[in-house]
Amino acid sequence: MRATTLHAAQDIRFTEVDDPRIEKPTDAIVKVTAACICGSDLWPYRGENPITPGQTIGHECLGVIEEVGSEVSGFRAGDLVVVPFDHCDNTCAHCRAGMQAGCMNLGFTQSGQAEYTRVNQADGSLVALPVDHDPALLPALLTLSDVMPTGWHAAVSAGVRPGSTAVVIGDGAVGLCGVLAAATIGAERIIAMSRHEPRQEIARRFGATHIVAERGAEALAAVMEITDGIGADAVLECVGTDQSMKTAFDVARPGSMVGFVGVPHGVELPVRTMFGRNVGLAGGMAPVRRYLPELLELVLAGRIDPGPVFDLTLPLEEVAEGYRAMDERRAIKVLLQP
Amino acid sequence: MRATTLHAAQDIRFTEVDDPRIEKPTDAIVKVTAACICGSDLWPYRGENPITPGQTIGHECLGVIEEVGSEVSGFRAGDLVVVPFDHCDNTCAHCRAGMQAGCMNLGFTQSGQAEYTRVNQADGSLVALPVDHDPALLPALLTLSDVMPTGWHAAVSAGVRPGSTAVVIGDGAVGLCGVLAAATIGAERIIAMSRHEPRQEIARRFGATHIVAERGAEALAAVMEITDGIGADAVLECVGTDQSMKTAFDVARPGSMVGFVGVPHGVELPVRTMFGRNVGLAGGMAPVRRYLPELLELVLAGRIDPGPVFDLTLPLEEVAEGYRAMDERRAIKVLLQP
């Protein structure tokens, strides 16, 4: 099959690789019908993570089941499915407790930006889509494989409640989905930190009531003014750098939580400040399968539309241009069509 | 008055100092009738915190009001009160949200191991004791100024729920109160980490169902065996060292929380592990005033008795021996009688 592969920093190619095969009887092979590029794909692309030359890349997709292993009973060839980036059996103790990202049989999508991909634990991982859905919903449905549940996980981990004030740090697709999540859960004031006008506009569409374009001490001052000196009831940290994490703890009111979903890179947590101010930290890799049914229902009912996070659509074979566009911040998120 | 003062590492004295005075109209002066030594007093005692020679020390006490400022309306001279170590107005936005440890008018007991002490924000901070209480309850009531609410805060921050499995790290008085808190909240399995037999015995009395005496990798293996390979639903970190924090994250199951109340010393939080395993951290300085009314009710109703954390009682003037006994782990916690 043809797949996106990474060969060195900035060296993304669309090349011929071996087809994925059923390796375990619980696997399924999915023919990808829509894929996209994740902000976290930029870490290896930029050489910030180690690279195995020729490795396939991409973990967000949906598609049609091509083949199932002998033990898969809930799905069959032809089913249209969302593929959560983190695969789980959905039956182990961790899954039953709602932490599918810690599944005892955890797996990951390895070739999401490709013609085919293998899904581990197909029965537990996959969620079927109604085949008669409106094609206009495709972008929204595609976000359910990672970015929307990840933004939702930030909001849940931060303890967003109806009527509360949430600050969202990060105006990438995850941060924007975090705004949408906070609004859907019922936050009354949502302060989006963004200095890019097109992203500010989407943040407003998704429910942001305030935009803070400043950084550092000025950002803190702005949040304090908006919140009458109290700070945020909940902070969604959707970046993963040391500076964004510091800002998160700065703007959080005593007793609140920072929900973090940006893979931390170079972050040193301010443990004494956390202790002294009673500001906690929770989150991590999103348990996509936990949130997926609820989010799918919200999308199908027209109650949320995370689709606008995609501002560039390219044929799959032009994936390298998609990476460049996101790396240079010319695009928020790129949808790829095989 | 006579007060406990610290002059250098290991140099505790009982000396003559100026009487505390009403400085603000919201202050009260309390004549201390029972005091005690906190595990956190050992940090400056051991020279781990900076010392101002001659500084008064001690922040846990109860007593009788001697004098109140002109704006204090809820208390008057003669009232028997518990003095939370952290003083609060109990009316600001943070207090109203239940985070009195982040009060906008926060203050602290400065001379708890002394004949008198000043209380800031007396109306907000203090809680009256029924004067006709059983004198046998005195030790239990004294724990309400810090150690019992601190153990309770660890349990609340860790998200202990009825039926859950809690691990308590630390067999000092706070850890033991953490065991009692977890049991009172309804944890079904409580694993106390302790290698000291007298402390294990109190832990069992307080509700521990299992004792783990091992440390490091062996402690993790022991907890995993007890929990069928799942780990703890909630972890109470009641020490504050890097090793204890590492153990806390090790034994926590994916999606759970570590509640920390030991002042962190040299702790580097494992942010990548926290992210990858979705184990959060919450807690800090306990909002004593928040929990006090409920805990007082539990003590007066005979439903909890944290009193056994005191295993040595000394006259206040022998406070230096009390510090030595706790430093050398000859005593768990020392009660001081003026």
XYZ file of C-alpha atoms in Angstrom:
676
model
C 0.000 0.000 0.000
C 0.967 3.639 -0.138
C 1.626 5.306 3.195
C 3.096 8.405 4.753
C 6.605 7.735 6.042
C 9.123 9.804 7.956
C 12.783 9.488 7.041
C 14.458 12.332 8.884
C 13.449 15.668 10.371
C 11.295 17.511 7.787
C 11.543 14.526 5.413
C 7.990 13.248 4.952
C 7.265 11.012 1.960
C 4.299 9.161 0.528
C 5.755 5.783 -0.381
C 5.056 2.114 -0.942
C 5.180 -0.040 2.214
C 3.970 -3.514 3.148
C 0.244 -3.820 3.697
C -0.760 -4.177 7.342
C -1.999 -7.701 8.084
C -4.139 -9.320 10.731
C -1.559 -10.330 13.344
C -3.858 -11.291 16.173
C -7.390 -12.705 15.942
C -8.651 -9.553 17.667
C -7.258 -7.240 14.954
C -9.053 -5.557 12.107
C -7.743 -3.895 8.948
C -9.410 -0.605 8.030
C -9.324 0.998 4.589
C -8.773 4.653 5.395
C -11.306 7.010 3.831
C -10.294 10.170 5.686
C -7.187 10.985 7.708
C -5.517 14.000 9.190
C -2.333 15.400 10.692
C -2.059 15.849 14.456
C -0.122 18.572 16.238
C 1.783 15.781 17.973
C 2.967 14.483 14.567
C 5.003 17.685 14.372
C 7.242 16.591 17.265
C 8.897 13.772 15.275
C 8.598 15.829 12.065
C 10.677 18.526 13.729
C 13.174 15.980 14.989
C 12.142 16.513 18.632
C 11.393 12.790 18.984
C 13.680 9.986 17.798
C 13.007 8.850 14.199
C 13.328 5.384 12.687
C 13.912 6.198 8.988
C 11.001 4.953 6.925
C 8.603 4.662 9.853
C 4.940 5.081 9.018
C 3.239 7.992 10.755
C -0.282 9.203 11.471
C -2.831 8.089 14.035
C -6.091 9.895 13.217
C -8.453 8.360 10.688
C -11.784 6.822 9.903
C -12.646 4.310 7.254
C -14.294 1.100 6.145
C -13.423 -2.279 7.593
C -11.581 -4.404 5.052
C -11.000 -7.545 7.106
C -11.446 -8.749 10.660
C -9.618 -11.358 12.723
C -11.323 -14.600 13.715
C -12.207 -13.375 17.200
C -13.783 -10.084 16.165
C -17.525 -10.405 16.583
C -18.899 -6.859 16.684
C -17.754 -5.671 13.260
C -17.424 -7.027 9.757
C -16.035 -5.990 6.388
C -17.877 -2.994 4.992
C -18.641 -1.308 8.335
C -17.832 2.402 8.485
C -15.916 3.123 11.683
C -14.061 5.770 13.658
C -10.616 4.543 14.702
C -9.553 5.912 18.107
C -5.821 6.582 18.028
C -5.445 4.538 21.222
C -6.850 1.035 20.894
C -8.293 -0.811 23.875
C -10.181 -3.961 24.736
C -12.811 -1.894 26.600
C -13.268 -4.759 29.058
C -10.221 -4.731 31.379
C -10.286 -3.144 34.828
C -8.814 0.133 33.586
C -11.260 0.383 30.683
C -14.187 -0.411 32.952
C -13.045 2.439 35.187
C -13.107 4.788 32.179
C -9.370 4.937 31.585
C -9.120 3.231 28.212
C -5.834 5.072 27.596
C -4.378 2.777 30.267
C -5.918 -0.426 28.828
C -4.071 -3.611 29.696
C -4.127 -4.393 25.946
C -3.321 -0.889 24.730
C -2.385 -0.405 21.077
C -1.993 2.479 18.670
C -2.818 3.377 15.101
C 0.512 3.102 13.299
C -0.356 4.084 9.737
C -3.290 6.465 9.927
C -2.045 8.590 7.019
C -2.075 5.644 4.618
C -4.396 3.543 2.515
C -4.843 0.939 5.250
C -4.246 0.661 8.947
C -4.413 -2.095 11.528
C -6.600 -1.781 14.616
C -5.757 -3.812 17.708
C -8.652 -5.002 19.857
C -11.153 -4.101 17.146
C -14.218 -5.027 19.188
C -13.172 -2.784 22.042
C -11.674 0.069 20.063
C -13.943 0.793 17.127
C -17.184 2.715 17.029
C -19.502 2.282 14.071
C -20.772 5.276 12.142
C -24.229 5.357 10.613
C -23.510 4.830 6.901
C -26.190 7.288 5.895
C -24.648 10.263 7.639
C -24.469 13.611 5.905
C -21.091 13.833 4.058
C -20.839 17.394 5.353
C -20.313 15.830 8.781
C -17.139 14.061 7.670
C -14.708 16.620 9.146
C -16.536 16.579 12.473
C -16.595 12.780 12.559
C -12.897 12.617 11.732
C -12.070 14.748 14.797
C -13.534 11.970 16.952
C -10.472 9.761 16.421
C -8.317 12.051 18.552
C -8.519 15.821 18.621
C -12.074 16.333 19.861
C -11.894 13.639 22.596
C -8.501 15.064 23.558
C -9.923 18.556 23.993
C -12.805 16.980 25.919
C -10.338 15.119 28.144
C -8.630 18.417 28.953
C -11.953 19.887 30.026
C -12.941 16.829 32.072
C -9.493 16.609 33.705
C -9.578 20.315 34.549
C -12.961 19.811 36.199
C -14.940 22.226 34.009
C -18.448 22.587 35.431
C -21.586 24.418 34.343
C -21.248 28.089 35.204
C -17.494 27.976 35.700
C -14.693 30.058 34.219
C -12.251 28.137 32.026
C -8.969 29.279 30.532
C -7.765 27.416 27.455
C -4.056 27.599 26.679
C -3.178 26.690 23.116
C -5.003 27.708 19.955
C -4.131 24.619 17.951
C -6.862 22.192 16.995
C -6.766 20.558 20.452
C -7.068 23.903 22.231
C -9.965 24.891 19.984
C -11.675 21.569 20.708
C -11.009 22.311 24.390
C -12.948 25.554 24.009
C -15.807 23.654 22.365
C -15.723 21.045 25.128
C -15.781 23.658 27.898
C -18.694 25.432 26.213
C -20.617 22.180 25.730
C -20.097 21.197 29.376
C -21.506 24.590 30.295
C -18.648 26.895 31.265
C -19.995 30.415 31.475
C -16.771 32.284 30.782
C -14.203 30.788 28.435
C -10.951 32.651 27.992
C -9.007 31.468 24.948
C -5.337 32.397 24.787
C -4.527 33.085 21.160
C -2.593 35.625 19.165
C -3.712 34.469 15.705
C -6.817 36.063 14.300
C -8.206 33.139 12.274
C -7.843 30.921 15.350
C -9.426 33.558 17.597
C -12.387 33.566 15.243
C -12.853 29.801 15.483
C -12.406 29.988 19.263
C -15.255 32.521 19.390
C -17.411 30.318 17.160
C -16.704 27.403 19.510
C -17.796 29.397 22.553
C -14.893 31.529 23.777
C -16.242 34.619 25.525
C -12.843 36.303 25.882
C -9.608 36.248 23.916
C -6.250 36.951 25.571
C -3.485 37.580 23.061
C -0.816 38.454 25.648
C 1.713 36.027 27.107
C 3.527 35.611 30.413
C 2.915 38.257 33.079
C 0.623 40.240 30.794
C -1.529 37.199 30.109
C -1.854 36.618 33.839
C -2.846 40.247 34.387
C -5.462 39.994 31.627
C -6.996 36.838 33.090
C -7.012 38.360 36.568
C -8.827 41.417 35.274
C -11.462 39.321 33.504
C -11.966 37.152 36.598
C -12.058 39.992 39.159
C -8.741 38.918 40.628
C -9.876 35.366 41.308
C -8.332 33.356 38.466
C -9.730 30.456 36.505
C -11.887 27.687 37.974
C -10.379 25.292 35.432
C -7.403 25.510 33.091
C -6.995 23.465 29.904
C -3.310 23.132 28.993
C -3.245 22.100 25.340
C 0.348 22.819 24.333
C 2.858 20.870 26.420
C 5.759 23.291 26.753
C 7.278 24.565 29.985
C 6.076 28.101 29.328
C 2.487 27.081 28.619
C 2.448 24.931 31.747
C 3.757 27.824 33.855
C 1.054 30.093 32.478
C -1.516 27.410 33.273
C -0.522 27.300 36.950
C -0.323 31.101 37.104
C -3.887 31.700 35.968
C -5.445 28.845 37.975
C -7.252 29.901 41.137
C -6.367 28.204 44.428
C -8.039 24.822 44.658
C -8.491 24.417 40.922
C -7.113 21.905 38.446
C -5.017 22.156 35.322
C -6.113 19.559 32.769
C -3.202 18.743 30.458
C -3.318 16.945 27.152
C -0.340 18.362 25.269
C 2.468 15.776 25.321
C 4.922 17.422 27.740
C 8.251 18.429 26.229
C 10.818 19.977 28.568
C 8.231 20.623 31.268
C 9.375 21.010 34.873
C 6.351 21.072 37.140
C 6.380 23.787 39.849
C 5.660 21.413 42.716
C 6.083 24.009 45.511
C 3.671 26.393 43.788
C 1.205 23.581 43.207
C 1.407 22.718 46.901
C 1.257 26.280 48.189
C -1.679 27.225 45.966
C -3.445 23.857 45.949
C -3.518 23.758 42.170
C -3.607 20.201 40.874
C -2.737 18.609 37.574
C -4.579 15.802 35.829
C -4.911 14.486 32.332
C -2.665 12.841 29.802
C -3.346 10.724 26.777
C -7.090 10.827 26.161
C -9.194 7.700 26.694
C -10.835 8.273 23.317
C -13.099 5.241 23.453
C -14.629 6.476 26.699
C -15.834 9.746 25.254
C -16.515 8.620 21.677
C -20.138 7.441 21.937
C -21.231 10.631 23.697
C -19.335 12.890 21.311
C -20.640 11.010 18.278
C -24.158 11.569 19.518
C -23.479 15.284 19.981
C -22.088 15.533 16.445
C -24.939 13.581 14.842
C -27.487 15.641 16.759
C -25.852 18.824 15.459
C -25.045 19.976 18.977
C -21.311 20.276 18.319
C -19.383 20.751 15.114
C -15.633 20.519 15.637
C -15.179 20.313 11.832
C -13.928 23.907 11.470
C -10.570 22.939 13.020
C -9.737 21.741 9.503
C -8.784 24.702 7.374
C -6.906 22.842 4.657
C -7.866 19.697 2.726
C -5.313 17.890 0.566
C -5.139 14.622 -1.346
C -3.331 12.043 0.777
C -0.400 11.909 -1.635
C 0.276 15.592 -0.910
C 0.742 14.871 2.788
C 4.222 16.427 2.838
C 2.729 19.798 1.923
C 0.222 19.283 4.758
C 3.056 18.857 7.265
C 4.806 21.962 5.930
C 1.599 23.997 6.186
C 1.041 22.964 9.807
C 4.711 23.329 10.741
C 4.736 26.886 9.377
C 1.373 27.564 11.020
C -0.201 28.292 7.645
C -2.832 25.719 8.532
C -4.456 24.800 11.859
C -5.164 21.207 10.885
C -4.979 19.359 7.602
C -7.542 16.835 6.378
C -6.153 14.209 3.989
C -8.256 12.399 1.407
C -7.002 9.056 0.049
C 5.252 35.183 77.756
C 7.205 31.972 77.488
C 7.425 30.416 74.045
C 9.254 27.797 72.040
C 11.969 29.376 69.924
C 14.390 28.032 67.342
C 17.925 29.393 67.313
C 19.793 27.074 64.976
C 19.415 23.542 63.692
C 18.618 21.260 66.667
C 18.620 24.282 69.012
C 15.078 24.515 70.403
C 14.556 26.583 73.578
C 11.677 27.565 75.799
C 12.311 31.261 76.411
C 10.784 34.605 77.290
C 9.484 36.586 74.286
C 7.160 39.552 73.798
C 3.483 38.775 74.256
C 1.516 38.692 71.008
C -0.796 41.703 70.733
C -3.924 42.554 68.773
C -2.498 44.149 65.628
C -5.623 44.323 63.529
C -9.228 44.693 64.705
C -9.944 41.241 63.250
C -7.310 39.531 65.450
C -7.763 37.528 68.604
C -5.301 36.404 71.247
C -5.672 32.842 72.433
C -4.262 31.456 75.676
C -2.929 28.071 74.613
C -4.227 25.163 76.694
C -2.881 22.355 74.521
C -0.297 22.352 71.750
C 1.717 19.864 69.776
C 4.654 19.351 67.466
C 4.071 18.870 63.749
C 6.176 16.737 61.435
C 6.699 19.867 59.363
C 8.309 21.571 62.394
C 11.131 19.082 61.939
C 12.165 20.637 58.614
C 13.418 23.886 60.203
C 14.532 21.948 63.301
C 16.803 19.875 61.070
C 18.071 22.968 59.290
C 16.324 22.046 56.016
C 14.487 25.369 56.010
C 16.134 28.757 56.678
C 16.133 29.792 60.359
C 15.831 33.268 61.862
C 17.554 32.790 65.252
C 15.033 33.252 68.042
C 11.976 32.747 65.843
C 8.938 31.333 67.589
C 7.722 28.018 66.248
C 4.621 25.838 66.400
C 1.288 26.105 64.637
C -1.012 23.502 66.199
C -2.968 24.391 69.290
C -6.283 24.970 70.953
C -7.095 27.248 73.831
C -9.220 29.904 75.442
C -9.735 33.337 73.942
C -7.973 35.985 75.992
C -8.837 39.067 73.996
C -10.498 39.965 70.698
C -10.073 42.892 68.314
C -12.813 45.497 67.923
C -14.192 43.945 64.745
C -14.452 40.382 66.056
C -18.122 39.640 66.639
C -18.420 35.862 66.748
C -16.150 35.171 69.717
C -15.324 36.683 73.072
C -12.886 36.206 75.910
C -13.395 32.868 77.618
C -14.486 30.927 74.542
C -12.756 27.591 74.062
C -11.599 27.315 70.438
C -9.649 25.216 67.962
C -7.069 27.322 66.114
C -6.586 26.167 62.504
C -2.924 26.560 61.592
C -3.963 28.510 58.489
C -6.154 31.500 59.296
C -8.793 32.733 56.857
C -11.629 35.207 56.615
C -13.956 32.413 55.427
C -15.813 34.942 53.266
C -13.573 35.689 50.261
C -14.091 34.030 46.880
C -11.497 31.338 47.583
C -12.933 30.510 51.005
C -16.450 30.373 49.595
C -15.160 27.879 47.025
C -13.808 25.727 49.861
C -10.155 26.637 49.473
C -9.535 28.461 52.743
C -5.815 27.660 52.410
C -5.787 30.164 49.558
C -7.735 32.856 51.462
C -7.144 36.396 50.256
C -6.441 37.262 53.920
C -4.416 34.192 54.758
C -2.469 34.119 58.021
C -0.695 31.548 60.143
C -0.291 30.596 63.768
C 3.179 31.840 64.670
C 3.573 30.795 68.273
C 1.481 27.711 68.779
C 3.968 26.109 71.201
C 3.736 29.008 73.606
C 1.553 30.462 76.316
C -0.307 32.729 73.900
C -0.777 33.019 70.183
C -2.364 35.514 67.838
C -5.105 34.485 65.401
C -5.672 36.556 62.258
C -9.239 36.818 60.989
C -10.595 35.345 64.220
C -14.232 35.300 63.070
C -13.368 33.335 59.965
C -10.682 31.106 61.390
C -11.819 29.882 64.760
C -14.262 27.137 65.612
C -15.770 27.023 69.098
C -15.608 23.874 71.180
C -18.397 22.893 73.538
C -16.934 23.717 76.966
C -18.489 20.636 78.505
C -16.678 18.153 76.310
C -15.117 15.084 77.829
C -11.466 15.888 78.766
C -10.559 12.497 77.308
C -11.363 14.003 73.909
C -8.643 16.632 74.238
C -6.045 14.799 72.096
C -8.614 14.189 69.346
C -9.743 17.820 69.431
C -6.160 19.048 69.273
C -5.595 17.122 66.033
C -8.282 19.295 64.432
C -5.925 22.280 64.234
C -3.836 20.608 61.533
C -2.982 16.946 61.376
C -6.453 15.411 61.085
C -7.751 17.928 58.493
C -4.450 17.474 56.640
C -4.901 13.711 56.451
C -8.492 14.348 55.402
C -7.312 16.734 52.688
C -5.017 14.010 51.336
C -7.969 11.636 51.098
C -10.256 14.224 49.489
C -7.551 15.329 47.042
C -6.811 11.718 46.105
C -10.503 11.202 45.409
C -11.092 8.418 47.936
C -14.603 7.033 47.456
C -16.706 4.439 49.240
C -15.592 0.981 48.184
C -12.279 2.121 46.750
C -8.718 0.967 47.383
C -6.447 3.578 48.939
C -2.701 3.451 49.510
C -1.324 5.701 52.245
C 2.351 6.573 52.024
C 3.820 7.832 55.275
C 3.263 6.465 58.758
C 3.714 9.749 60.575
C 0.739 11.347 62.294
C -0.516 12.810 59.001
C -0.326 9.467 57.229
C -2.132 7.781 60.112
C -4.835 10.453 59.968
C -4.959 9.799 56.213
C -5.753 6.158 56.974
C -8.492 7.250 59.359
C -9.865 9.671 56.760
C -9.899 7.051 54.000
C -11.661 4.592 56.314
C -14.217 7.194 57.388
C -14.961 8.135 53.778
C -15.556 4.453 53.121
C -12.519 3.014 51.356
C -12.829 -0.762 51.379
C -9.141 -1.621 51.155
C -6.588 0.616 52.821
C -2.940 -0.239 52.346
C -0.694 1.562 54.819
C 2.998 1.701 54.008
C 4.860 1.401 57.268
C 7.859 -0.444 58.591
C 7.411 0.511 62.262
C 5.362 -1.843 64.350
C 3.782 0.631 66.785
C 2.708 2.757 63.821
C 1.392 -0.286 61.954
C -0.730 -1.047 64.981
C -2.276 2.436 65.005
C -2.787 2.238 61.247
C -4.736 -0.979 61.747
C -6.757 0.599 64.542
C -7.531 3.491 62.202
C -8.793 1.173 59.472
C -5.830 -0.108 57.457
C -6.655 -3.515 56.006
C -3.131 -4.187 54.724
C 0.362 -3.159 55.794
C 3.225 -2.965 53.317
C 6.616 -2.720 55.001
C 8.656 -2.897 51.792
C 9.955 0.069 49.835
C 10.665 0.857 46.188
C 10.144 -1.939 43.651
C 9.171 -4.399 46.382
C 6.506 -2.058 47.706
C 5.090 -1.724 44.200
C 5.035 -5.502 43.793
C 3.262 -5.892 47.134
C 0.571 -3.346 46.240
C 0.089 -4.935 42.830
C -0.387 -8.317 44.431
C -2.959 -6.991 46.889
C -4.833 -5.157 44.109
C -4.777 -8.019 41.556
C -2.379 -6.114 39.329
C -4.603 -3.040 39.098
C -3.004 -0.575 41.505
C -4.602 1.900 43.884
C -7.745 3.888 43.121
C -6.376 6.701 45.282
C -2.968 7.401 46.780
C -2.344 9.607 49.816
C 1.219 10.979 49.760
C 1.914 12.120 53.314
C 5.700 12.494 53.340
C 6.953 14.972 50.762
C 10.218 13.449 49.597
C 11.152 12.538 46.050
C 11.205 8.830 46.859
C 7.780 8.837 48.493
C 6.328 10.757 45.554
C 7.821 8.271 43.080
C 6.305 5.402 45.019
C 2.966 7.225 45.005
C 2.914 7.468 41.214
C 4.119 3.875 40.871
C 1.285 2.351 42.856
C -1.469 4.578 41.416
C -3.654 2.941 38.792
C -4.171 4.694 35.439
C -6.712 7.469 35.769
C -6.289 7.866 39.514
C -5.061 10.753 41.652
C -2.263 11.216 44.128
C -3.348 13.497 46.972
C -0.288 15.165 48.474
C -0.054 16.983 51.768
C 3.581 16.540 52.768
C 5.450 19.798 52.107
C 7.560 18.805 49.080
C 11.310 18.820 49.646
C 13.514 17.991 46.653
C 10.610 16.552 44.693
C 10.847 16.346 40.907
C 7.491 15.356 39.495
C 7.578 12.656 36.778
C 5.515 14.618 34.266
C 5.905 12.153 31.370
C 4.801 9.265 33.554
C 1.873 11.290 34.859
C 0.873 12.033 31.270
C 1.385 8.532 29.932
C -0.472 6.885 32.809
C -3.058 9.613 33.396
C -2.171 9.837 37.072
C -2.925 13.267 38.466
C -1.713 15.165 41.494
C -3.764 17.408 43.755
C -3.542 18.706 47.271
C -1.271 21.010 49.181
C -1.720 22.952 52.369
C -4.985 21.833 53.912
C -7.957 24.217 54.047
C -8.431 23.345 57.723
C -11.418 25.615 58.280
C -13.338 23.873 55.494
C -13.161 20.450 57.080
C -13.183 21.477 60.730
C -16.926 21.598 61.456
C -17.509 18.161 59.931
C -14.507 16.621 61.665
C -15.458 18.180 65.001
C -18.889 16.604 64.671
C -17.323 13.221 63.930
C -15.068 13.505 66.990
C -17.837 14.655 69.334
C -20.106 11.885 68.050
C -17.369 9.354 68.765
C -17.197 8.311 65.117
C -13.489 9.106 64.795
C -10.756 9.297 67.380
C -7.492 10.559 65.930
C -6.156 11.026 69.474
C -3.888 7.943 69.389
C -1.461 9.743 67.065
C -0.117 11.268 70.293
C 2.151 8.782 71.990
C 4.050 11.184 74.209
C 2.798 14.010 76.407
C 5.208 16.537 77.915
C 4.952 19.778 79.840
C 5.347 22.682 77.409
C 8.641 23.698 78.983
C 10.106 20.336 77.973
C 9.377 21.017 74.316
C 13.029 20.493 73.314
C 12.808 16.882 74.440
C 9.637 16.580 72.384
C 11.491 17.675 69.245
C 14.307 15.239 69.971
C 11.854 12.388 70.482
C 10.116 13.072 67.161
C 13.368 13.703 65.302
C 14.749 10.369 66.489
C 11.399 8.702 65.749
C 11.026 7.712 69.376
C 7.623 9.422 69.289
C 5.013 9.711 66.535
C 3.605 12.990 67.789
C 4.113 14.942 70.981
C 1.357 16.680 72.905
C 2.511 19.707 74.950
C 0.725 20.950 78.038
C 1.323 24.537 79.172
